[in-house]
Coordinates of C-alpha atoms and ligand atoms in Angstrom, one line a residue:
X72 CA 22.4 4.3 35.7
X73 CA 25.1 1.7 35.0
X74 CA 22.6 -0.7 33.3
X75 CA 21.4 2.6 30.9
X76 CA 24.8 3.1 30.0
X77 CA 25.1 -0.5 29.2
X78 CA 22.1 -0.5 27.1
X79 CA 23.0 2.8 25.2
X80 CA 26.4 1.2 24.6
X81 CA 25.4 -2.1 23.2
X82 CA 22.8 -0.2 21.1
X83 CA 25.3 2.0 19.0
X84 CA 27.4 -1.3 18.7
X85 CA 24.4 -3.1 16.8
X86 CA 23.9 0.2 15.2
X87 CA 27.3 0.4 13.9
X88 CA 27.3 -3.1 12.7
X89 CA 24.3 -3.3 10.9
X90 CA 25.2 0.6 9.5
X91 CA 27.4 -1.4 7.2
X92 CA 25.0 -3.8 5.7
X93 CA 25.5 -2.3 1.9
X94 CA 22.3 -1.5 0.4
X95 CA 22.4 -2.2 -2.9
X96 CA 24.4 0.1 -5.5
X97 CA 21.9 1.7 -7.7
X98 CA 19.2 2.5 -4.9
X99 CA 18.4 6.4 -5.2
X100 CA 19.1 8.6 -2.1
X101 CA 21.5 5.6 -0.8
X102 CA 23.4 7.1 2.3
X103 CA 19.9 8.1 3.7
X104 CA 18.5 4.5 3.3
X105 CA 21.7 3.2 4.6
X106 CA 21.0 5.2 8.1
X107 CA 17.2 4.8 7.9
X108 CA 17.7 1.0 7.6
X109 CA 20.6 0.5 10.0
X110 CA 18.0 2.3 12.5
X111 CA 15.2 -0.3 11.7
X112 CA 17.7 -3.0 11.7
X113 CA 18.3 -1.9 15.4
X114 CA 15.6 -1.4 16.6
X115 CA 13.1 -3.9 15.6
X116 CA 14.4 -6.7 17.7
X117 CA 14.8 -4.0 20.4
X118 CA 10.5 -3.4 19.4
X119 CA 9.9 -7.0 19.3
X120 CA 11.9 -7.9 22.6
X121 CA 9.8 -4.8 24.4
X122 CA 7.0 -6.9 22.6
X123 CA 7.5 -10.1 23.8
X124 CA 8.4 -8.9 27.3
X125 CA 4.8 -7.5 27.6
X126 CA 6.1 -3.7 27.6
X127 CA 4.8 -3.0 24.1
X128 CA 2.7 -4.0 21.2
X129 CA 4.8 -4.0 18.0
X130 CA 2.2 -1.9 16.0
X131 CA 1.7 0.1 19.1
X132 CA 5.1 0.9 19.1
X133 CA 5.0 2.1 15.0
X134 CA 1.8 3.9 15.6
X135 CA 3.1 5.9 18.7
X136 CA 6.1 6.7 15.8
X137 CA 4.0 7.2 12.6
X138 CA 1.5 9.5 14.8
X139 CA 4.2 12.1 16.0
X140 CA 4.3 12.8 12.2
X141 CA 0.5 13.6 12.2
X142 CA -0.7 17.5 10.6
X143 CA -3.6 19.4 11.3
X144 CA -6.3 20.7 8.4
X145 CA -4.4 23.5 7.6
X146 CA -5.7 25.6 4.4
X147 CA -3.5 27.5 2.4
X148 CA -3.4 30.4 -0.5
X149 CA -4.9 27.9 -3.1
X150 CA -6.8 24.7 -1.1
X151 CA -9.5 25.0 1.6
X152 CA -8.9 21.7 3.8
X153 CA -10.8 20.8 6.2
X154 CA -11.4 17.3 8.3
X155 CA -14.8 15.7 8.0
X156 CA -16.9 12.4 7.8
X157 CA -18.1 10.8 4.8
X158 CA -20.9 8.3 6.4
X159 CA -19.2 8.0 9.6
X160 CA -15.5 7.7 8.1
X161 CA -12.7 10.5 8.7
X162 CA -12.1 12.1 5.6
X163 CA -9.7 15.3 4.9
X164 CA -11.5 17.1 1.9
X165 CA -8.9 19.4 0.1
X166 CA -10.9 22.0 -2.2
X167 CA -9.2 24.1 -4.7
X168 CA -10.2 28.2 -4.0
X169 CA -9.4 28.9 -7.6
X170 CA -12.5 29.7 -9.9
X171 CA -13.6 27.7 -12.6
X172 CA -16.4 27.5 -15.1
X173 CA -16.0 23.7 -15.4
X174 CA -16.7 21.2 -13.4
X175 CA -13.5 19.4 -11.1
X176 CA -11.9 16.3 -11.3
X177 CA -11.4 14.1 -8.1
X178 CA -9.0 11.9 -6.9
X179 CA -10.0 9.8 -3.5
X180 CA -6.7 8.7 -1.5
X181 CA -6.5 5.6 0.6
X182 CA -3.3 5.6 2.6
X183 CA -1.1 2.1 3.0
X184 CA 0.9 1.2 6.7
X185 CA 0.0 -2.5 6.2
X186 CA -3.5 -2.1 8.1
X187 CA -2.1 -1.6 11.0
X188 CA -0.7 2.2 11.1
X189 CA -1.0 5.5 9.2
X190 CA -3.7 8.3 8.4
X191 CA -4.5 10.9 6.0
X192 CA -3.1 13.4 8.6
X193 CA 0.5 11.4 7.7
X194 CA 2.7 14.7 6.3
X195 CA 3.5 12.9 3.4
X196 CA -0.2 12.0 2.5
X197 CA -1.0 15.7 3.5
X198 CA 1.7 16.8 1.2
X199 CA 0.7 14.6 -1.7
X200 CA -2.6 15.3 -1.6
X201 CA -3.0 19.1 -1.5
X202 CA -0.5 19.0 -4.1
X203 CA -2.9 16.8 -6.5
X204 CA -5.4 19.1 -5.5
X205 CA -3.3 22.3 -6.6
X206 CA -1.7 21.0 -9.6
X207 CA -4.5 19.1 -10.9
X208 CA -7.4 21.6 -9.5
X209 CA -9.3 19.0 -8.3
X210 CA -10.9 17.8 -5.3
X211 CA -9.3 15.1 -3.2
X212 CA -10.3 13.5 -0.4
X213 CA -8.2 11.6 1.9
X214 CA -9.9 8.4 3.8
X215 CA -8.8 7.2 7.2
X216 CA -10.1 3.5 8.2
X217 CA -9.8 1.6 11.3
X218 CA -7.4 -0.4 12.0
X219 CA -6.1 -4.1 13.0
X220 CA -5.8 -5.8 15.0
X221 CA -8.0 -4.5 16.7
X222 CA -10.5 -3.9 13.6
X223 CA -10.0 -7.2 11.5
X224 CA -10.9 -8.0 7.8
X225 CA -13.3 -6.8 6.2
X226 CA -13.5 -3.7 8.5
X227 CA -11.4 -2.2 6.7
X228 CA -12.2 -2.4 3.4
X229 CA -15.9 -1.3 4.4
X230 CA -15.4 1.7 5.8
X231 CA -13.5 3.2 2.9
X232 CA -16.3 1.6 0.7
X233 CA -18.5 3.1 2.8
X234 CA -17.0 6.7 2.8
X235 CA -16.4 6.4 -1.4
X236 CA -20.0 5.2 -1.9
X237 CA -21.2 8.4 0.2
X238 CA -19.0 11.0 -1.9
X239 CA -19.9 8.9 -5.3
X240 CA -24.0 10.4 -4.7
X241 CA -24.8 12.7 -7.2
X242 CA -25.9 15.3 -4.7
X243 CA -22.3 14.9 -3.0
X244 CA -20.4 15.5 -6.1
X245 CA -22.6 18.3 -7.1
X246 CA -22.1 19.9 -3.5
X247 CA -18.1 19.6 -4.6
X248 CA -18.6 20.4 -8.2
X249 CA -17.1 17.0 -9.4
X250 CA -17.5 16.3 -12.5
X251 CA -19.0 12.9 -12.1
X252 CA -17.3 11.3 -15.3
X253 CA -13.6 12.4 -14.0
X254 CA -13.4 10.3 -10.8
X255 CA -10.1 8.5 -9.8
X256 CA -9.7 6.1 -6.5
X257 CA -5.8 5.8 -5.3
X258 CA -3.9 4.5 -2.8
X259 CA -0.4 3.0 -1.7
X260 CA 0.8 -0.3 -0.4
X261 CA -2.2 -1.9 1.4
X262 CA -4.2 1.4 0.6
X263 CA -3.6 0.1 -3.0
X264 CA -4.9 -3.4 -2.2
X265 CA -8.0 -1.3 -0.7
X266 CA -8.4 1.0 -3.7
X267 CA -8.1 -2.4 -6.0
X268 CA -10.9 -3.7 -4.0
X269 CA -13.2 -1.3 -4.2
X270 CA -12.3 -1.2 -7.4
X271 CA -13.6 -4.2 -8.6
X272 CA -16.7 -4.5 -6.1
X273 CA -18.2 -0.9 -7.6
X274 CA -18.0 -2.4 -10.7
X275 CA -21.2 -4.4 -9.5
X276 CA -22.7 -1.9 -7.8
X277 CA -26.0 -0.8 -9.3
X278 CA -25.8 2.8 -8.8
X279 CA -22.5 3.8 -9.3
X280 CA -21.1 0.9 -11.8
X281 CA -19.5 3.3 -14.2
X282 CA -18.1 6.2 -11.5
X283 CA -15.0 5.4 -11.0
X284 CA -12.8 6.4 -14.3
X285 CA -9.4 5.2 -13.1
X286 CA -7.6 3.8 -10.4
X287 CA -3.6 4.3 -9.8
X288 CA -2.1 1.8 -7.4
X289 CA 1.3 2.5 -5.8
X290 CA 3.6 -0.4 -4.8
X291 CA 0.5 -2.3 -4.2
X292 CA 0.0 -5.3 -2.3
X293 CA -2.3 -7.4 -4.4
X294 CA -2.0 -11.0 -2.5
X295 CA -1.3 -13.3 -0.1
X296 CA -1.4 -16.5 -0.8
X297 CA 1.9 -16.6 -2.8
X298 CA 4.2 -15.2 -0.8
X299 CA 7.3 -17.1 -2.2
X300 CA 7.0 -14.7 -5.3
X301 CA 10.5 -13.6 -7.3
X302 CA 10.2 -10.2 -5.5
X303 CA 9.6 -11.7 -1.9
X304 CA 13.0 -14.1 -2.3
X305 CA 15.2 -11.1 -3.6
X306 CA 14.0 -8.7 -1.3
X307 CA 13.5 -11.4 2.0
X308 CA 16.1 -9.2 4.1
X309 CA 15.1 -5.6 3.2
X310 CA 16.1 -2.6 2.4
X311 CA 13.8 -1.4 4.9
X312 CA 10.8 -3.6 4.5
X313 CA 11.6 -7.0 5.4
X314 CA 9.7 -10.1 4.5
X315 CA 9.0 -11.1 8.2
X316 CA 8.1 -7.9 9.0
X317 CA 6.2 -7.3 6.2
X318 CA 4.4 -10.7 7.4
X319 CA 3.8 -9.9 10.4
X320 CA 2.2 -6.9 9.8
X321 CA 0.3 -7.6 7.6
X322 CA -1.5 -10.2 8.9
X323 CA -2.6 -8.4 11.7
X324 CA -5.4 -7.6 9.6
X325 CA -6.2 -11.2 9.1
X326 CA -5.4 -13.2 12.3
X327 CA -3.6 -12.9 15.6
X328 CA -2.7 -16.4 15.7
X329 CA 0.9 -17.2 15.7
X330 CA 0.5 -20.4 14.1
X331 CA -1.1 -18.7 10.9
X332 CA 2.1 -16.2 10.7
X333 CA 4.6 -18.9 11.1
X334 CA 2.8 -20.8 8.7
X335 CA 2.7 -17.4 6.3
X336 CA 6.6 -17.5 6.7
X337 CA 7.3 -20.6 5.5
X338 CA 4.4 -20.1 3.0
X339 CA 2.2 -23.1 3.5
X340 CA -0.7 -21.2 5.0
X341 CA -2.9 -22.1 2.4
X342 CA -5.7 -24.3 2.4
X343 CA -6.2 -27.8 0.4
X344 CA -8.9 -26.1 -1.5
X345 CA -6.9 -23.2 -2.4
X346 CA -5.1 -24.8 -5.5
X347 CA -7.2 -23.2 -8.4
X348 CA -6.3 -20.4 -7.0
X349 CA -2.7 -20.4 -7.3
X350 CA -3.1 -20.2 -11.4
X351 CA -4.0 -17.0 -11.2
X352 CA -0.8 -15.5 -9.7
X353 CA 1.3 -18.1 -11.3
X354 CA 4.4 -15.6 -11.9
X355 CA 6.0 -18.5 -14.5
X356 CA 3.8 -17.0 -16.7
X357 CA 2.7 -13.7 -15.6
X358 CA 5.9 -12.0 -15.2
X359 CA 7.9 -10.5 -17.6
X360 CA 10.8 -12.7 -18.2
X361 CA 13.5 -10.2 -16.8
X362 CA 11.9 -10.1 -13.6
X363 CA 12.0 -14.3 -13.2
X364 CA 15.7 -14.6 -13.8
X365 CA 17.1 -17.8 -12.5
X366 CA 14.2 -18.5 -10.3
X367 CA 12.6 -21.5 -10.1
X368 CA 9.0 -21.8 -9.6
X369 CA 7.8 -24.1 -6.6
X370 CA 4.7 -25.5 -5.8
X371 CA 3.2 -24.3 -2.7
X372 CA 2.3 -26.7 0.2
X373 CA -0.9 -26.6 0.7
X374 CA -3.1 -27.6 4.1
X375 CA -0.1 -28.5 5.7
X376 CA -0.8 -26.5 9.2
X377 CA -4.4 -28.5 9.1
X378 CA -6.3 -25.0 10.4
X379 CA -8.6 -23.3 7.8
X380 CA -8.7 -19.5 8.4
X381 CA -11.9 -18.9 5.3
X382 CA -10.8 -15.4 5.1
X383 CA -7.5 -16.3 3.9
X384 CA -8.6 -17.4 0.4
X385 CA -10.9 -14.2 0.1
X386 CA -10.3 -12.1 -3.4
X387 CA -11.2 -8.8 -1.1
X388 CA -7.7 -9.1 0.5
X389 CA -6.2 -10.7 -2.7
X390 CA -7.7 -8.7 -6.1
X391 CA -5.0 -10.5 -8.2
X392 CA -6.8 -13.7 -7.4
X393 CA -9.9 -13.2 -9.6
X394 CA -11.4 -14.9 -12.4
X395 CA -11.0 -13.1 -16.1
X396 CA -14.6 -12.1 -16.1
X397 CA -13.7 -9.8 -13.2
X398 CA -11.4 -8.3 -14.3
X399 CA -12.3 -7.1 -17.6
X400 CA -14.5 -4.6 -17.1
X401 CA -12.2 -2.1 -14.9
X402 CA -11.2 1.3 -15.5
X403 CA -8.1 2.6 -16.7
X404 CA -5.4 1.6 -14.2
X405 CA -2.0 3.1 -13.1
X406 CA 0.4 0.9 -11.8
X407 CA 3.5 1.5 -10.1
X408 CA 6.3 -0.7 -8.9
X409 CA 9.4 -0.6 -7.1
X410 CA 12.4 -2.6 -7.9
X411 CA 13.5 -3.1 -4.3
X412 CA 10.2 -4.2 -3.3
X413 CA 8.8 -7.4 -1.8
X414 CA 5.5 -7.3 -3.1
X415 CA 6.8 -5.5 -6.5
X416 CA 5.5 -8.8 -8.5
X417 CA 2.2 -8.4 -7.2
X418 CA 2.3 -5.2 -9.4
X419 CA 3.8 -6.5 -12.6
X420 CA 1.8 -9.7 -12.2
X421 CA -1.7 -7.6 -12.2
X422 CA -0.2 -5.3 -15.0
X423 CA -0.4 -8.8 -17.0
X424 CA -3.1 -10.1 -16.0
X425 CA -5.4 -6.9 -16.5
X426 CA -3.5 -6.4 -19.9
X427 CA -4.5 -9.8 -21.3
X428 CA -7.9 -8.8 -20.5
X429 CA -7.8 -5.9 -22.2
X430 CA -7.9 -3.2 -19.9
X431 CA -5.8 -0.2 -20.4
X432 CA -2.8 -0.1 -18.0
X433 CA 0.0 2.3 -17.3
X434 CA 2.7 0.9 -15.8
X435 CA 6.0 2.4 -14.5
X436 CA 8.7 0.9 -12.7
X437 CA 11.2 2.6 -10.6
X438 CA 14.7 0.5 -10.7
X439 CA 16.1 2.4 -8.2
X440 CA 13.5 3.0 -5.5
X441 CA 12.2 1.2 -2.5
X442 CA 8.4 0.0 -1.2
X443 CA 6.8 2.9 0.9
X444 CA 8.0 5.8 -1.1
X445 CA 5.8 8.3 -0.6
X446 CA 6.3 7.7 3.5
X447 CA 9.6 9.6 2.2
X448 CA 8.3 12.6 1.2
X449 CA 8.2 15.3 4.3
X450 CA 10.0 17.5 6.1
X451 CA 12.0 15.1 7.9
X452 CA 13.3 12.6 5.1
X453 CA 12.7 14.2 2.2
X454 CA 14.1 11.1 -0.9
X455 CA 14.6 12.2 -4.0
X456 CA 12.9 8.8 -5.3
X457 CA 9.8 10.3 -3.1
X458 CA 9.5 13.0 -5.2
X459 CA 9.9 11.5 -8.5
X460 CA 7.4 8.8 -7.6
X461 CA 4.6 11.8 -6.5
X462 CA 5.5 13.6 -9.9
X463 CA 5.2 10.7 -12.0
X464 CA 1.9 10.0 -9.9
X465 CA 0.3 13.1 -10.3
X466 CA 1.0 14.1 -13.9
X467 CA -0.1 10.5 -15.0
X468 CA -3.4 12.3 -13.3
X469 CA -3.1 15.1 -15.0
X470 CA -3.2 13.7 -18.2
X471 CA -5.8 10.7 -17.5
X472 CA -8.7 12.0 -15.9
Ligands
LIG225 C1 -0.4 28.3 -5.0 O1 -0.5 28.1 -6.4 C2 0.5 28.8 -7.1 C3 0.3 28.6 -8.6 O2 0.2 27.3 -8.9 C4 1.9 28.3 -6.6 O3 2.9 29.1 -7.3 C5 2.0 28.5 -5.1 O4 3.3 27.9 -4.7 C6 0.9 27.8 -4.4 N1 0.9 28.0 -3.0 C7 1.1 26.9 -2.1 C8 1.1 27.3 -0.7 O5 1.1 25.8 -2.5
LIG226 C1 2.7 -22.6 -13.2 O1 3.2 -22.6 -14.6 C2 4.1 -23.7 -14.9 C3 4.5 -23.5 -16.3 O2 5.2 -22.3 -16.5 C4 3.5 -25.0 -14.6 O3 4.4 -26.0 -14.8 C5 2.9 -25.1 -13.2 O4 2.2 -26.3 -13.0 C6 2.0 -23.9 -12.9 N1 1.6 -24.0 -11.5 C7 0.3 -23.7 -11.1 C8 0.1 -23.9 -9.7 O5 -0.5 -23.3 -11.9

């Protein structure tokens, strides 16, 4: 009992300290983010010291949080929503009840939770999505994946390609009366990096080249090979999302091998051979110059931790690291960033690149907002930055498909 006491105790202390980290000034709904983040601050070495004890996994630990958050298919006066499988893939299909002569627009949502956590059946996903649905009239159809580590790269990736190349058959969209020509693919954070993928392998794809009309990606995560980036230095200690964290995470979904996520931290995990690579997400030249301030661009170390993981240097977990040729045929792209944001460059750097190209690109950037958003938006925590980033979301929809 003592010892509990003890532990309580020496909890609140850390609590109260980090409480009064100051977040910085002009971050919207700033007293919330100040308690959300003091919690995280607390209790991430608490859920990495349970980890490295051998109580608990790390990711366990967030999915066991992110899954008490978790909705049923609940319909309501306007949508019909129901769970389902596209191919073998979960899918939550929300379908409008009002009539109409036309055919519907679609919008298929990938969730983000760095590979590792999260679901369609997320409140704020379910929120967000039957509220496309309503205000757009339109189908949407929220895809699930499995995840790492205990599914690595590329799973995935094919699974929602799998699931989007099932509903993109004419005889599917017909069945949902989508109009075929009016088809957007979205997602946020890593579901972003997903949708970008799929994005640009469809483009190849024999039968369904020309399907997908737009994509909108929010706070995406578009690399990781550079991940010394302007955003990754300002924003190495949070709010929230950390850069360690954030590594370690994330490359769950690549490797398991501590060698490769120390090597990520100090960012000399990349191969020899990677250096033609690095051009392409040079930010010197690819972000706009109020986002570089006084940084100063340094050359990555290359092969310096002698391993070679191949799937490290693969453009399906890095879509900013392309060639011109593939980039110039993609749809109409939404892009949203997040000042406070470690992988906001990846964002603006993509915005560039796919502008120089020619591609048409919408791009908003909210100064005062955070990554992960829309994991906001609920009954719990509901941010005001949450909401404004799912209104600016959907009536970019609205208007561009
Ligand atoms: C159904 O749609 C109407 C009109 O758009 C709206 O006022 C109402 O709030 C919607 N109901 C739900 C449960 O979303
Ligand atoms: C990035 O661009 C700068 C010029 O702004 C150049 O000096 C540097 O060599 C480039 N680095 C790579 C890896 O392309």
């Amino acid at each position: 009992m003592g010892r509990k006491v003890l532990c309580f105790g020496l909890t609140c202390i850390l609590f109260s300290y980090y409480m009064y980290r100051p977040v910085p000034d002009n971050i919207e709904d700033k007293w919330k983010i100040e308690i959300l983040d003091a919690l995280i601050r607390t209790f991430t070495p608490v859920g990495l010291f349970l980890e490295n004890i051998g109580v608990v996994r790390f990711e366990r630990l967030l999915s066991m949080i992110t899954e008490m958050d978790f909705t049923g298919p609940v319909s309501d006066e306007n949508i019909t929503v129901t769970d389902t499988t596209f191919s073998d893939i979960p899918v939550r299909l929300y379908l409008p009840k009002r009539k109409s002569e036309s055919k519907r627009r679609a919008v298929i949502f990938i969730h983000g939770g760095a590979y590792i956590v999260g679901s369609y059946k997320q409140t704020c996903y379910d929120i967000l999505n039957r509220m496309t649905a309503n205000q757009l009239n339109a189908v949407v159809v929220g895809v699930d994946y499995r995840l790492a580590p205990q599914y690595q790269f590329p799973i995935a990736l094919e699974d929602v390609f799998a699931a989007v190349e099932y509903f993109l058959h004419d005889e599917v969209l017909a069945k949902y009366r989508v109009d075929p020509t009016r088809i957007c693919i979205s997602g946020d954070s890593s579901g972003a990096s997903i949708a970008a993928v799929v994005t640009q392998l469809m483009q190849n794809h024999p039968e369904f080249k020309r399907k997908i009309k737009a994509q909108a990606l929010l706070y995406p995560v578009l690399q990781i090979i550079d991940l010394w980036t302007p955003s990754y230095q300002e924003n190495a200690h949070g709010p929230m999302l950390s850069r360690d964290i954030g590594i370690k995470m994330g490359c769950l979904y690549v490797t398991t091998n501590k060698v490769c996520i120390e090597a990520m931290g100090l960012n000399q995990h990349m191969p020899d051979e990677s250096r033609h690579l690095f051009k392409f997400i040079n930010w010197t030249i690819l972000l706009p110059e109020k986002f570089k301030k006084n940084h100063v661009y340094t050359e990555p170390i290359l092969g310096r931790y002698g391993f070679i993981h191949s799937e490290i240097i693969d453009p399906r977990l890095s879509p900013l690291v392309v060639n011109d040729i593939q980039l110039q045929n993609l749809p109409l792209t939404y892009i949203l960033t997040c000042e406070h944001d470690i992988v906001r460059d990846d964002g603006l750097m993509y915005a560039t690149r796919l502008r120089n190209v020619g591609v048409q690109v919408a791009h908003d950037h909210m100064e005062d907002a955070i990554h992960g958003g829309l994991a906001y938006l609920g009954r719990i925590f509901n941010f005001y930055q949450a909401t404004k980033l799912r209104d600016k979301y959907i009536s970019w929809l609205d208007e561009n498909i």
